[in-house]
mmCIF file of C-alpha atoms (C1' of nucleotides) and ligand atoms in Angstrom:
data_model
loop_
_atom_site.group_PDB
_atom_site.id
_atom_site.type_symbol
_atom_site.label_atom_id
_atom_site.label_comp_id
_atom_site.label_asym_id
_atom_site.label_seq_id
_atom_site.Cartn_x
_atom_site.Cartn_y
_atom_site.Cartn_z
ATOM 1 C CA UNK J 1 -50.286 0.177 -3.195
ATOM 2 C CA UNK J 2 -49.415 3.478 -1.829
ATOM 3 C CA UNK J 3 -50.798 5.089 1.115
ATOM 4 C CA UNK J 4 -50.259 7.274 3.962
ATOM 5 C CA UNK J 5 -50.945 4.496 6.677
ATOM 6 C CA UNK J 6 -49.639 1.190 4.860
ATOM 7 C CA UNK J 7 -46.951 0.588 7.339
ATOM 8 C CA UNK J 8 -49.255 1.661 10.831
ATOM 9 C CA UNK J 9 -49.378 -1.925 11.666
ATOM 10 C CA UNK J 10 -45.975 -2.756 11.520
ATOM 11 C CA UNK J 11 -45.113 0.187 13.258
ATOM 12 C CA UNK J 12 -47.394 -0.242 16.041
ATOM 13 C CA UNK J 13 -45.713 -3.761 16.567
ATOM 14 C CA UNK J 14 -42.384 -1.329 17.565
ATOM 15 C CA UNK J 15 -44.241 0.800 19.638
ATOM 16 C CA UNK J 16 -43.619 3.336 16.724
ATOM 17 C CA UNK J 17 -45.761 6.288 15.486
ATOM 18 C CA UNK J 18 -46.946 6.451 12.499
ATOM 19 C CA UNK J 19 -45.734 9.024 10.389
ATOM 20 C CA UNK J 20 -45.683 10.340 6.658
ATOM 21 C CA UNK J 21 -42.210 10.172 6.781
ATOM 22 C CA UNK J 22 -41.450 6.734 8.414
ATOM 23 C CA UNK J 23 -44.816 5.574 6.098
ATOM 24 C CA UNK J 24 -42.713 7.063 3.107
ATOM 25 C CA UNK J 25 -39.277 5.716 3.930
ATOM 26 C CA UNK J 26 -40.782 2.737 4.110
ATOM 27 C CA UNK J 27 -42.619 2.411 1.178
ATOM 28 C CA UNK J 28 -39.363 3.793 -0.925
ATOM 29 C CA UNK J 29 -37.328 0.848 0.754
ATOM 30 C CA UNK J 30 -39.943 -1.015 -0.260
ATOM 31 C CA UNK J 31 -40.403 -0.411 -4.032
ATOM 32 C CA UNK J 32 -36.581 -0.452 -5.001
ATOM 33 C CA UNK J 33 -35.923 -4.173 -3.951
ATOM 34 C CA UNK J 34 -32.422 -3.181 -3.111
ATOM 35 C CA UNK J 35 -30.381 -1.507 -0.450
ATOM 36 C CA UNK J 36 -29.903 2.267 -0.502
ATOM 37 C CA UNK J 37 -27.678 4.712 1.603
ATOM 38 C CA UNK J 38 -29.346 7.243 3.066
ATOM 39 C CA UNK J 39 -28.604 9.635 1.140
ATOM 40 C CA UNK J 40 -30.065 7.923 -1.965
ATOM 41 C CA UNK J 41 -33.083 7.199 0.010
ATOM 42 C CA UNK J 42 -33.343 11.213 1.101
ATOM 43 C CA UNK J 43 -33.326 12.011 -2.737
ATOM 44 C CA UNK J 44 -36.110 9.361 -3.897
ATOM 45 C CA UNK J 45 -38.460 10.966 -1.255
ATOM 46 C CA UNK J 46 -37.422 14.551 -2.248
ATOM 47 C CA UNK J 47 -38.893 13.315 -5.955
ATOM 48 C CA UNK J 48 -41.876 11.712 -4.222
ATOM 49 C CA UNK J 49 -42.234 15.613 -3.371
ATOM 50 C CA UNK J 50 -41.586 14.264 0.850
ATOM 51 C CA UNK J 51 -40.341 17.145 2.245
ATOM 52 C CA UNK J 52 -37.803 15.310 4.768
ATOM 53 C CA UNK J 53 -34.502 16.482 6.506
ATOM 54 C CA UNK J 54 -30.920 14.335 5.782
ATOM 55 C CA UNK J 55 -30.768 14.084 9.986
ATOM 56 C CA UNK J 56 -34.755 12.540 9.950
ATOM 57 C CA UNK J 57 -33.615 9.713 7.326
ATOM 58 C CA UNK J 58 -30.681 8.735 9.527
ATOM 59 C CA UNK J 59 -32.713 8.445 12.893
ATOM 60 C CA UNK J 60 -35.703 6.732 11.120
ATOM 61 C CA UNK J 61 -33.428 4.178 9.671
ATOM 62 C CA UNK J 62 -31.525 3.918 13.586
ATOM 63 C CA UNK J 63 -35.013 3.380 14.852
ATOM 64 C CA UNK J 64 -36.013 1.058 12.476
ATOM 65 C CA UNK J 65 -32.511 -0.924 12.433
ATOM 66 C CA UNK J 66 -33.074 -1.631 16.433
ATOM 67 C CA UNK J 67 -36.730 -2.480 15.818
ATOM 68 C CA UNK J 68 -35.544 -5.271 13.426
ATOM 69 C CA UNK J 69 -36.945 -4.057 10.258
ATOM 70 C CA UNK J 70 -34.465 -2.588 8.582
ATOM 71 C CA UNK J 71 -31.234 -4.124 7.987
ATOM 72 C CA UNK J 72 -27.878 -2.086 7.338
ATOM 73 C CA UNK J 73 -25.154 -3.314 5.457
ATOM 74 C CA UNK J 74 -21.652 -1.825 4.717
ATOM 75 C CA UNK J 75 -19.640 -2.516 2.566
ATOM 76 C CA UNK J 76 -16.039 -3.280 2.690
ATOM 77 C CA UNK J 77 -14.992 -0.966 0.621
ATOM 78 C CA UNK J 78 -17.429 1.532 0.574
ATOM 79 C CA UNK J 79 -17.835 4.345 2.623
ATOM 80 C CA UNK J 80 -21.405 4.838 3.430
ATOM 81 C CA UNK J 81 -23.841 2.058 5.030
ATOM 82 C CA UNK J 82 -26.900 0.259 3.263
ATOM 83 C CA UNK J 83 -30.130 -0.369 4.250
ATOM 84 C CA UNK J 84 -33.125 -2.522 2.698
ATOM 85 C CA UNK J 85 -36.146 -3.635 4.246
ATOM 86 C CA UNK J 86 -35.877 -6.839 6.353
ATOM 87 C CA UNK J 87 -39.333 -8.161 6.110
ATOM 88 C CA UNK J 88 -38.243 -10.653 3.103
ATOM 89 C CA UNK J 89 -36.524 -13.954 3.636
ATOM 90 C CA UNK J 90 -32.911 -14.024 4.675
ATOM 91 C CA UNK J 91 -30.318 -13.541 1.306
ATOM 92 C CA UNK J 92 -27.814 -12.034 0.391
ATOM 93 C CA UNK J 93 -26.224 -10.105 -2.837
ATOM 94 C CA UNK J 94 -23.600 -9.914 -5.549
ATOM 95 C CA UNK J 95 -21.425 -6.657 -5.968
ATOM 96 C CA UNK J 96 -20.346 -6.346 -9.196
ATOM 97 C CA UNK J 97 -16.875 -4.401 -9.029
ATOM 98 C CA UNK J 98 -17.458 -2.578 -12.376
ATOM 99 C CA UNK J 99 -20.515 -1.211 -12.706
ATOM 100 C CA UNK J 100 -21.417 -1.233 -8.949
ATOM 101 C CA UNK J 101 -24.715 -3.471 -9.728
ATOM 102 C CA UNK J 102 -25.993 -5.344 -6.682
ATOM 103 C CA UNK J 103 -27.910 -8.730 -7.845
ATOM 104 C CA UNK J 104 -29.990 -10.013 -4.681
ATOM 105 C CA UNK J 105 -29.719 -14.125 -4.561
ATOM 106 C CA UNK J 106 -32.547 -16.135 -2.391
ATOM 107 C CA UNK J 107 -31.111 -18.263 -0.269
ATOM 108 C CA UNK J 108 -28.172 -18.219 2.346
ATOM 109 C CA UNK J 109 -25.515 -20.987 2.483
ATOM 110 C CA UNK J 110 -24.211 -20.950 5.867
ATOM 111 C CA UNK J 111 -26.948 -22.911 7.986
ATOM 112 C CA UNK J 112 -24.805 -25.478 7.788
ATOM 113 C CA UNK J 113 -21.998 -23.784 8.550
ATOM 114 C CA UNK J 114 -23.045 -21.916 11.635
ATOM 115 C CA UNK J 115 -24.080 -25.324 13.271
ATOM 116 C CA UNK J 116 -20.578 -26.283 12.839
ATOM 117 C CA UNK J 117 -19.470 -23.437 14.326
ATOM 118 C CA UNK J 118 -21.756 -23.690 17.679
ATOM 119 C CA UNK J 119 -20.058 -27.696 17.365
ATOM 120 C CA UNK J 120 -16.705 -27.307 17.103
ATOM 121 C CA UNK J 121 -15.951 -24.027 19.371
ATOM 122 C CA UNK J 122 -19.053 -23.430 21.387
ATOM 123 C CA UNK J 123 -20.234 -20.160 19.495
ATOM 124 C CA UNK J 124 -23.578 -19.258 19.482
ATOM 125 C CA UNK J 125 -24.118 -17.308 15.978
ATOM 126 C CA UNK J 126 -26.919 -15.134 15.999
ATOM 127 C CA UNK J 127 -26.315 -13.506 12.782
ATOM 128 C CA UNK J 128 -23.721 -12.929 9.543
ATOM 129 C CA UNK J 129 -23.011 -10.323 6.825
ATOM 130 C CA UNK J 130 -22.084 -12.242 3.395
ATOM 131 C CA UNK J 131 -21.119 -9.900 0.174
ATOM 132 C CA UNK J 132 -19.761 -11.324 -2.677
ATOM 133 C CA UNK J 133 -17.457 -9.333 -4.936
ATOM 134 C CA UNK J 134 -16.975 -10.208 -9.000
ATOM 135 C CA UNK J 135 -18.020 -9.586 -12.162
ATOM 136 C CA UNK J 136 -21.675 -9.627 -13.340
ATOM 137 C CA UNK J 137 -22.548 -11.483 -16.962
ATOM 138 C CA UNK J 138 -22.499 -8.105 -18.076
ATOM 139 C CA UNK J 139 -18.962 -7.115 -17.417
ATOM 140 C CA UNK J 140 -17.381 -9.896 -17.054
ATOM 141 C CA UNK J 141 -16.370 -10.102 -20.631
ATOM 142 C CA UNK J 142 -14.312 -6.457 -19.574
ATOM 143 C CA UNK J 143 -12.618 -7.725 -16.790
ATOM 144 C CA UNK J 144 -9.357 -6.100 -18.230
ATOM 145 C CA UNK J 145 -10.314 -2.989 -18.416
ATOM 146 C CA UNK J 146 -9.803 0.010 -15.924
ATOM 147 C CA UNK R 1 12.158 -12.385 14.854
ATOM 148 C CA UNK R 2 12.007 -8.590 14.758
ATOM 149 C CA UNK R 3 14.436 -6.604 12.409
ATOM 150 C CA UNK R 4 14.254 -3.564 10.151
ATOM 151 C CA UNK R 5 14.316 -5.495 7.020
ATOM 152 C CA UNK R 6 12.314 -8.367 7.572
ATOM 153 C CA UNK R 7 10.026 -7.686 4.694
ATOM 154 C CA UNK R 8 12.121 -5.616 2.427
ATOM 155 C CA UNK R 9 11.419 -8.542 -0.185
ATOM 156 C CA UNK R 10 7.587 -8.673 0.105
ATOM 157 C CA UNK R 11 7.703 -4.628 -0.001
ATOM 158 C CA UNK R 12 10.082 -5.434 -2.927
ATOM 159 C CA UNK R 13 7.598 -7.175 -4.796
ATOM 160 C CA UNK R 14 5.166 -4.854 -4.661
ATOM 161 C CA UNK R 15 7.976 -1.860 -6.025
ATOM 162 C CA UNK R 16 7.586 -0.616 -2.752
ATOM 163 C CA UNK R 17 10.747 0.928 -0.458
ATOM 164 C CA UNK R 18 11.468 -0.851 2.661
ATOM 165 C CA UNK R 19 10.919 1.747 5.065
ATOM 166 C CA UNK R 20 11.203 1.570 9.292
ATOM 167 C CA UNK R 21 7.664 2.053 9.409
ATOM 168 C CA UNK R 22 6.348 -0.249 6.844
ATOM 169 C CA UNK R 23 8.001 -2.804 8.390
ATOM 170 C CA UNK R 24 7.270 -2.474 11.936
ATOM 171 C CA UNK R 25 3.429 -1.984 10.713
ATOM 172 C CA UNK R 26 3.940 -5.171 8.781
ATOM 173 C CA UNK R 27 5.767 -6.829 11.963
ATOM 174 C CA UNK R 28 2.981 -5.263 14.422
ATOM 175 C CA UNK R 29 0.492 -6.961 12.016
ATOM 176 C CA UNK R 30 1.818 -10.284 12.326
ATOM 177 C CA UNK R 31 2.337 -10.478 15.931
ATOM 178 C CA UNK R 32 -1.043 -9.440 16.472
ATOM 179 C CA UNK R 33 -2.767 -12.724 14.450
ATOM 180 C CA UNK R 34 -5.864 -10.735 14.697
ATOM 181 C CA UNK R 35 -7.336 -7.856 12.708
ATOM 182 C CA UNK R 36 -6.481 -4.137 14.280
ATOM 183 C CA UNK R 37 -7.747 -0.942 13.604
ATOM 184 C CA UNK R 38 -5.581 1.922 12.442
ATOM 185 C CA UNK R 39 -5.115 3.952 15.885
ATOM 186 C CA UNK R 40 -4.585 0.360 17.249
ATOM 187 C CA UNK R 41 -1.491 -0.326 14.970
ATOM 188 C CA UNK R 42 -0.886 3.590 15.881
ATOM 189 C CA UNK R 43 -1.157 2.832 19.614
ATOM 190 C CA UNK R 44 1.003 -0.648 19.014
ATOM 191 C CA UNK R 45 3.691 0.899 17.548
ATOM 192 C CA UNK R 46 3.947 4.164 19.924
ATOM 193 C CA UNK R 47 4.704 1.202 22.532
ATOM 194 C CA UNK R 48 7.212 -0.184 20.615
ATOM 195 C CA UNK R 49 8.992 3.109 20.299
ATOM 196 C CA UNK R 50 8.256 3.839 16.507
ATOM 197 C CA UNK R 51 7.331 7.309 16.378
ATOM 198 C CA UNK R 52 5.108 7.428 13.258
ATOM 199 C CA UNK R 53 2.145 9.734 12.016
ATOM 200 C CA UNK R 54 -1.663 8.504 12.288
ATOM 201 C CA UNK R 55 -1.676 9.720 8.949
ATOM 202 C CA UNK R 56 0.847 7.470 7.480
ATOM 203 C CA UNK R 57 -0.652 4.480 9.098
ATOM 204 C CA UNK R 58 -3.556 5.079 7.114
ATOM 205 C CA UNK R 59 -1.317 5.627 4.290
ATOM 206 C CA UNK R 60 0.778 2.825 4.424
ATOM 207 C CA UNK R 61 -2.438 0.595 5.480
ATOM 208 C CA UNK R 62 -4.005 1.709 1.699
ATOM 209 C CA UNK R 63 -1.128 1.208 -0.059
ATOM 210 C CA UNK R 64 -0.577 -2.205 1.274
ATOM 211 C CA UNK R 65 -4.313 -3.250 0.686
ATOM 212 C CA UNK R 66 -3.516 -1.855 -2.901
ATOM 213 C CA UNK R 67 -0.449 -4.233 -3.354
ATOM 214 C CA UNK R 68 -2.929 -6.941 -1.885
ATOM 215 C CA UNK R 69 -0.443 -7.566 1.556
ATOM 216 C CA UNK R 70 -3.281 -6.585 3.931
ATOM 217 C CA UNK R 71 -6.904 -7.341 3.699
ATOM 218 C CA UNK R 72 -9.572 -4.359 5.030
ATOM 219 C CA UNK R 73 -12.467 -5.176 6.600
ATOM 220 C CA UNK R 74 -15.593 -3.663 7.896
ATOM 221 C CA UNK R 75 -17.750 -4.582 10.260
ATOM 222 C CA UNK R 76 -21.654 -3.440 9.479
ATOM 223 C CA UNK R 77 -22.102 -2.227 12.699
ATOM 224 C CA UNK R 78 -18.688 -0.573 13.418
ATOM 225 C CA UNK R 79 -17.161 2.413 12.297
ATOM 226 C CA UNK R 80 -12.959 1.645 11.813
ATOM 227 C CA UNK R 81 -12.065 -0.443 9.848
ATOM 228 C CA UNK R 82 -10.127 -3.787 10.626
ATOM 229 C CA UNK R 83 -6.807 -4.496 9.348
ATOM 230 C CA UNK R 84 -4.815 -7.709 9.053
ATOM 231 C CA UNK R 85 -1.943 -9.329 6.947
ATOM 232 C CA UNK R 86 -3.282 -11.721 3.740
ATOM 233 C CA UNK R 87 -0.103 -14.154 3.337
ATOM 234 C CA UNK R 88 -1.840 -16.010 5.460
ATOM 235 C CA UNK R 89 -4.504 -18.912 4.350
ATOM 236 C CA UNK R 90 -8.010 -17.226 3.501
ATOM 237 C CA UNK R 91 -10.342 -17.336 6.568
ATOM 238 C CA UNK R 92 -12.786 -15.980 8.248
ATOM 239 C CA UNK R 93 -13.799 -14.321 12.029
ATOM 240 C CA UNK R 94 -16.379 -15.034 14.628
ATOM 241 C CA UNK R 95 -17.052 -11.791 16.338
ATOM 242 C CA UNK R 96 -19.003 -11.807 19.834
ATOM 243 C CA UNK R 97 -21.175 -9.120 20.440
ATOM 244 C CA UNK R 98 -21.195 -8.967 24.224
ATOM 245 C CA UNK R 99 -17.049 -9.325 24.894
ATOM 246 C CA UNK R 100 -16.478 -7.690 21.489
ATOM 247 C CA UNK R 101 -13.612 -10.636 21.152
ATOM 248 C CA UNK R 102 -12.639 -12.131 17.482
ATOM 249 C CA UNK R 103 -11.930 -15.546 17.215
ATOM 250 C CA UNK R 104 -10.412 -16.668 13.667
ATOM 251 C CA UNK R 105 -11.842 -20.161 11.708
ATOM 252 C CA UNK R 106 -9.647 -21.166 9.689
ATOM 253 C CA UNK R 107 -11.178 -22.532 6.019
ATOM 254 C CA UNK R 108 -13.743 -20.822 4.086
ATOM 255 C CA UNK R 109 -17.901 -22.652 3.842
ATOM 256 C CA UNK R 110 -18.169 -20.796 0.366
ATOM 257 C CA UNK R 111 -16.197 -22.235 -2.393
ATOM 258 C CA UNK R 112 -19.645 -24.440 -3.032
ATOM 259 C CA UNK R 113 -21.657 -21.567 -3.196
ATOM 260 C CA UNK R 114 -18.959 -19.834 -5.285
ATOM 261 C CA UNK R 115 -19.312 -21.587 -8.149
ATOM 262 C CA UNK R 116 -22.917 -22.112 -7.870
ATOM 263 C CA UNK R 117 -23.310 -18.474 -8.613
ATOM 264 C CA UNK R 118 -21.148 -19.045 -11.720
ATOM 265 C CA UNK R 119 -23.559 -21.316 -12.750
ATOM 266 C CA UNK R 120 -26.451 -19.901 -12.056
ATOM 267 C CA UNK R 121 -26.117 -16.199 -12.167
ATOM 268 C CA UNK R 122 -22.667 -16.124 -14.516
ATOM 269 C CA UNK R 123 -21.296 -14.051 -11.660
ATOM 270 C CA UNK R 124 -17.420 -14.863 -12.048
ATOM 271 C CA UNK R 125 -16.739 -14.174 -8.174
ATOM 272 C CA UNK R 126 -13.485 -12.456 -7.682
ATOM 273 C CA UNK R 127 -14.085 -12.395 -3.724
ATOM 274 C CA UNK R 128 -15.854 -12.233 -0.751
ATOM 275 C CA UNK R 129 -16.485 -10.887 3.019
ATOM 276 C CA UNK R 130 -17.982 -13.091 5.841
ATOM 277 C CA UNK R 131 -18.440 -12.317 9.053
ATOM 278 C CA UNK R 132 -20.084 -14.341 11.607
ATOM 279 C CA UNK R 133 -21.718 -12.651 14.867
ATOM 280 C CA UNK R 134 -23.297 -14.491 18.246
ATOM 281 C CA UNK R 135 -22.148 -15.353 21.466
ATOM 282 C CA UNK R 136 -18.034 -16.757 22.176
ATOM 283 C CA UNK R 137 -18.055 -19.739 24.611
ATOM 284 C CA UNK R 138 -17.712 -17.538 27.631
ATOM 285 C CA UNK R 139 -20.435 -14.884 27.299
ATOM 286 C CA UNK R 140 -23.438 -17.108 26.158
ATOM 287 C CA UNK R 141 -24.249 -17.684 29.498
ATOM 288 C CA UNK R 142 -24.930 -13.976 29.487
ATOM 289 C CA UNK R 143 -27.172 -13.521 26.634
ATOM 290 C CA UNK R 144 -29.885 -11.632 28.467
ATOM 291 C CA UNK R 145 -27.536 -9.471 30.356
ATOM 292 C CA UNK R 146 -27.169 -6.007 28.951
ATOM 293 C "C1'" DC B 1 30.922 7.169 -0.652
ATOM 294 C "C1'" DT B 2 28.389 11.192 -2.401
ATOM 295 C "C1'" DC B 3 24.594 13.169 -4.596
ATOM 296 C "C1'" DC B 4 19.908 13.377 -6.686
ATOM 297 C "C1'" DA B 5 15.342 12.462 -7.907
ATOM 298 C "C1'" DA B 6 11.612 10.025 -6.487
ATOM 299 C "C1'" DA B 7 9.148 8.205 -2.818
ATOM 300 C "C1'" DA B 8 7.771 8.437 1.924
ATOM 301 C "C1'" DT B 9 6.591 10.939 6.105
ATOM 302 C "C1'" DA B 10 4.882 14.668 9.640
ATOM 303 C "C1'" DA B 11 1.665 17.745 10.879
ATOM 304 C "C1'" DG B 12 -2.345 19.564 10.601
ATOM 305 C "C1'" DA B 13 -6.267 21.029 7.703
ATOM 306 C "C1'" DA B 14 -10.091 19.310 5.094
ATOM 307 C "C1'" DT B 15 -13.686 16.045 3.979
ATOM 308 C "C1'" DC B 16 -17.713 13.574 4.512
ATOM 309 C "C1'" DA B 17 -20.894 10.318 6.574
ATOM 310 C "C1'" DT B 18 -23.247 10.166 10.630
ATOM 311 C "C1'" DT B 19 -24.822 11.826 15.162
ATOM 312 C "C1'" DC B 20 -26.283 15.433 18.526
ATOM 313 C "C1'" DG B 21 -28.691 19.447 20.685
ATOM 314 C "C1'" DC B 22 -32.377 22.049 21.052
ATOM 315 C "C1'" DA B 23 -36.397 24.504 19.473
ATOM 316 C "C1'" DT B 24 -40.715 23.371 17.174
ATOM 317 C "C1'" DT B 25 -44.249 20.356 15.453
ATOM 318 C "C1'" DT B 26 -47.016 16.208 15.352
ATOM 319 C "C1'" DG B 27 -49.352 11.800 16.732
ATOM 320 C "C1'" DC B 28 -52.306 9.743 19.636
ATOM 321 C "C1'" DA B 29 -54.372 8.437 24.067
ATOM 322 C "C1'" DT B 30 -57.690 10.396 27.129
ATOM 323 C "C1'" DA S 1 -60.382 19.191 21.825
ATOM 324 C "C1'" DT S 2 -56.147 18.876 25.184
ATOM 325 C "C1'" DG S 3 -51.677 17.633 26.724
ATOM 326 C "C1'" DC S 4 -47.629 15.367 26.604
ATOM 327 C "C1'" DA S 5 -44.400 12.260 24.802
ATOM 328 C "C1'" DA S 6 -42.444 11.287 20.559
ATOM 329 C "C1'" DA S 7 -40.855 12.902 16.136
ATOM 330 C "C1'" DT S 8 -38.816 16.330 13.195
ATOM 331 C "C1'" DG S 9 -35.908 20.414 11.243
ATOM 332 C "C1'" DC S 10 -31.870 22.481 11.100
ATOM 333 C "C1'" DG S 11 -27.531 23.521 12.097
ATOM 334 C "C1'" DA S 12 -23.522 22.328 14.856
ATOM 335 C "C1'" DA S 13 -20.504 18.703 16.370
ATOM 336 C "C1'" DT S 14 -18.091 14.390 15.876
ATOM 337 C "C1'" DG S 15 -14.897 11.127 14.266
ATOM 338 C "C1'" DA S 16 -12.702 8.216 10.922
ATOM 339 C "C1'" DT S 17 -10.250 8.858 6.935
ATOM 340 C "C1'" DT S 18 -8.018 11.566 3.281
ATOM 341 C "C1'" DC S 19 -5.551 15.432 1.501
ATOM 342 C "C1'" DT S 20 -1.923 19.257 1.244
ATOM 343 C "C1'" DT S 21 2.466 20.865 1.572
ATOM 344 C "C1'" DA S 22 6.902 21.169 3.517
ATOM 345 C "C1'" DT S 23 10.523 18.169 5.016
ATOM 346 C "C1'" DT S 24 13.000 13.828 5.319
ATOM 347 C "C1'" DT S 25 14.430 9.361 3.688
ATOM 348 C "C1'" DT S 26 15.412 5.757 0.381
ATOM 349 C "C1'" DG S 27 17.712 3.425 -3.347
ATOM 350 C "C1'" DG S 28 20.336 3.894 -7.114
ATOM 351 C "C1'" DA S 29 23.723 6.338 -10.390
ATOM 352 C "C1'" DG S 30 28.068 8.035 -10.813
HETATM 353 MN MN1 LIG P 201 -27.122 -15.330 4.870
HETATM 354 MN MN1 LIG P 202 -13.902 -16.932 3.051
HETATM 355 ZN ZN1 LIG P 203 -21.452 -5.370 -13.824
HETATM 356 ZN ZN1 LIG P 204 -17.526 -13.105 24.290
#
DNA sequence: CTCCAAAATAAGAATCATTCGCATTTGCAT
DNA sequence: ATGCAAATGCGAATGATTCTTATTTTGGAG
């Protein structure tokens, strides 16, 4: 499940290298199932003992983002920008505001929508960015609470 | 249509002191119907003659989104963040990525989906940020073009 | 109206995520 | 194996936003 090479093909397809660290990068999007800054991504290969620079995660991720294969997300309120593999199906994820939890969900509501859209004013979509903020089953029960 | 009071009772409400540059920023907000970065509103209100700090437009904008009078938004590909008033009704924005144009929709495609996640997940949504991106009505004709 | 304490502002420094510049290393086609 | 374009390391630079501190303004008490 873990190799130096797993991603070669996929890289090739972007007229991309392949390299330990994009192979690496990769891999770590690929085991935690949910986005991570870069920064959080830098430390999880530092552990996998990947010797990497900060400045190498941020321009693998750009390359990757314009190849299609990497999505990056940012959050309204947060400051830094999140990125998860985009090989899955389209979805889309719930923030919960306490404990900072993200909860992926299948699935995407707005097909429906978006054909509207190109109806009624002419606009061609060719993408969206859905979060959704609230309380998880968890924490719900503190919604009070600082 | 433009005074120096006109929202000394919505500052009110929020305990807040009606101040010459809260409420042209309010007023600048309003006449602009669409969201505006900070240095815009800076920039706006430099035309109009209100000599105010970059500084406290970011500090009024925060304290404002605090009170819940101005909604912040962010897009995932751009850095500043977009500001605009929230008395009005809840909506949404198509942005096109060649003219770099917003174009408001008025009503919201996710109170469905909303509670659907209550059901399912037991995710009590407090909120939620859309936006849409594609082509406006004038530049799909250009799609290819740079 | 005058005066005061609290709140708001100006100006610029500081912060922090992200990007850049350039020297060095690496991948890969030949 | 060789050479060159592509990738990386590392530190500097950038740019949006926040913070610090001195100064000004507001709203209310007297
Ligand atoms: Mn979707
Ligand atoms: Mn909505
Ligand atoms: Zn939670
Ligand atoms: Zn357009």
């Amino acid at each position: 499940m873990s190799g130096k090479d797993t991603y070669k093909d996929l890289l090739k397809t972007g007229n991309l290298k392949s390299t330990k660290h994009r192979n690496a990068l990769l891999e770590t999007l690929e085991q935690s199932g949910l986005p991570l800054t870069a920064e959080e991504l830098f430390l999880r290969l530092k552990e996998k003992n990947v010797s990497i620079s900060l400045s190498t995660v941020y321009r693998i991720l750009e390359t990757l983002v314009d190849k299609g294969f990497v999505i990056r997300s940012q959050l309204a309120t947060g400051n830094k920008a999140l990125y998860e593999l985009s090989h899955k199906d389209h979805h889309h994820h719930l923030h919960c505001v306490r404990c900072r939890q993200i909860f992926p969900v299948d699935g995407c509501p707005l097909e429906d929508y978006e054909q509207l859209l190109a109806d009624r004013f002419g606009f061609t979509v060719t993408g969206h960015n859905l979060e959704v903020f609230g309380y998880c089953e968890k924490c719900k029960d503190h919604k009070q609470d600082g």
